[in-house]
Short mmCIF file of C-alpha atoms in Angstrom, two decimals:
data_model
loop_
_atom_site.label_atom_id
_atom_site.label_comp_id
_atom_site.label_asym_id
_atom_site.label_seq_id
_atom_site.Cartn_x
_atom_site.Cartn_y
_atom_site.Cartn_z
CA UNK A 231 6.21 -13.32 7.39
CA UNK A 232 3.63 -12.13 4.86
CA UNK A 233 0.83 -9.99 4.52
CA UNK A 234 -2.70 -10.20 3.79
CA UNK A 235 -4.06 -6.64 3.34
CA UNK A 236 -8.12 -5.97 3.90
CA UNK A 237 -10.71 -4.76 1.82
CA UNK A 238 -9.65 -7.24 -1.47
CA UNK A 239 -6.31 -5.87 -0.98
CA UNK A 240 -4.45 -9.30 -1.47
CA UNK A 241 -5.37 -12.41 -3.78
CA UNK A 242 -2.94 -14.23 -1.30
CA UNK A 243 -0.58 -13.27 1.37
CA UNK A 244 1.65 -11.10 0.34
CA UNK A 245 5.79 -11.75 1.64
CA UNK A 246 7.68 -8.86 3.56
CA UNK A 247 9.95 -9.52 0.58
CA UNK A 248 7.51 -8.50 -1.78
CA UNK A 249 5.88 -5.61 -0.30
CA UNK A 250 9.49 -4.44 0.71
CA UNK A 251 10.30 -4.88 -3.58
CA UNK A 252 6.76 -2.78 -4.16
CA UNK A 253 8.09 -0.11 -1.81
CA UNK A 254 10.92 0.16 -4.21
CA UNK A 255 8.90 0.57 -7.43
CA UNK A 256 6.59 2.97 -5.86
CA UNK A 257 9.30 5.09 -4.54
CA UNK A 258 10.39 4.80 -7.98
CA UNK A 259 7.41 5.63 -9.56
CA UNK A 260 5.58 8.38 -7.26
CA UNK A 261 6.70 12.32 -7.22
CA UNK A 262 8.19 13.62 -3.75
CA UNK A 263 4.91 14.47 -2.60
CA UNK A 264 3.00 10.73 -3.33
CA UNK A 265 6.22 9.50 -1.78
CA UNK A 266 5.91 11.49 1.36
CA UNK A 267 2.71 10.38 1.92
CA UNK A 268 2.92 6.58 1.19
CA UNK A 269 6.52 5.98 2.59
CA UNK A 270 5.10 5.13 5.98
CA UNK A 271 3.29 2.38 4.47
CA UNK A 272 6.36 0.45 3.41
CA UNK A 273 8.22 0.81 6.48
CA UNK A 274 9.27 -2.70 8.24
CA UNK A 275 6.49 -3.76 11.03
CA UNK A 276 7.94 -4.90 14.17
CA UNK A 277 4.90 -7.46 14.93
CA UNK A 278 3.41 -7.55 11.45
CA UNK A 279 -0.11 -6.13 11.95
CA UNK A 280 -1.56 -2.33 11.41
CA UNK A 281 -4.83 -0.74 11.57
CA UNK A 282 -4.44 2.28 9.22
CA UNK A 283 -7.98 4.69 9.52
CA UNK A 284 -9.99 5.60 6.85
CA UNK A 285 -8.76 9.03 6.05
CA UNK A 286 -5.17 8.24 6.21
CA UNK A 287 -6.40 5.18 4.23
CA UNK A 288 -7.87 7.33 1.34
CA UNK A 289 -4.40 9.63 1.07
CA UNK A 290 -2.43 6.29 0.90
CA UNK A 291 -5.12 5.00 -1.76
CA UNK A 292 -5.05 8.02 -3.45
CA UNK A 293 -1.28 8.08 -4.09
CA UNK A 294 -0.74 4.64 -4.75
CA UNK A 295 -3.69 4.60 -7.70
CA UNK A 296 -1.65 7.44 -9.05
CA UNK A 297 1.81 6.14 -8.63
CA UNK A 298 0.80 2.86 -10.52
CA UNK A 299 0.04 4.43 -13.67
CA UNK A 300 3.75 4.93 -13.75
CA UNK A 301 5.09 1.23 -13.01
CA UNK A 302 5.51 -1.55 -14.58
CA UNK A 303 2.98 -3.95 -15.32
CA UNK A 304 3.52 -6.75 -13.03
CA UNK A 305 3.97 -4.14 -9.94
CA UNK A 306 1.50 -1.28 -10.90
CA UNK A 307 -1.06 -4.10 -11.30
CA UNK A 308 -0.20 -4.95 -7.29
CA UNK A 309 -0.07 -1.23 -6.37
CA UNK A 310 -3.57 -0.75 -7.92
CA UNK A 311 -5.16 -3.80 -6.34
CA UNK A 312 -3.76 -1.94 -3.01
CA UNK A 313 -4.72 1.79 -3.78
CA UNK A 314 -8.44 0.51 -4.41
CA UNK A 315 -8.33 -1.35 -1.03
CA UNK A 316 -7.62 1.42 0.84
CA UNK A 317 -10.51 3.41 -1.28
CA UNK A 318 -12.29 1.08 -0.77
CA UNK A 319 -12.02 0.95 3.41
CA UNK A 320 -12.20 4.48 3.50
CA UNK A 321 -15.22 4.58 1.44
CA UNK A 322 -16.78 2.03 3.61
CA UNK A 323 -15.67 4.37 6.70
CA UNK A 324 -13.64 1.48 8.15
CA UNK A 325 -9.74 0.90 9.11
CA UNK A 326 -7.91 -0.55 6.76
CA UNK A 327 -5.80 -3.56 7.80
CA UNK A 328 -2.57 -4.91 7.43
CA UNK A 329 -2.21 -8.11 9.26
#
């Protein structure tokens, strides 16, 4: 199964693999706090799909933005294209989406 995430979050879809592998950098990357806040965004979906609200959407964008600074390359460069979706939806006052 794979991912597309709204708001120009994904070029293409995204594999659980993947996101599952970006979990682990982040959780790598981000302090206990950033962690806290983003770890429900990497855990497994039981049918694939989530509508995540614009507030909640701005914390997770927020925290991802600043946990990419500390990655690698190839992954921060995937966390940041995420973190600015979710600005982005909450900006725009709409739910972000993970289908």
């Amino acid at each position: 199964m794979g991912y597309r995430i709204s708001h120009n979050g994904t070029q293409s879809t995204l594999s659980a693999l993947q996101i599952e592998n970006l979990g682990k950098e982040v959780k790598r990357a981000a302090g206990f706090t950033d962690w806290r806040t983003l770890k429900p965004l990497f855990a497994p979906r039981r049918d694939g799909y989530e509508e995540i609200d614009p507030k909640q959407a701005s914390r997770y964008g927020n925290a991802l933005l600043k946990s990419a600074a500390k990655m690698p390359d190839d992954w921060a460069q995937i966390a940041r294209q995420i973190g600015q979706s979710a600005q982005a939806a909450a900006s725009a006052n709409e739910m972000w989406v993970w289908s």
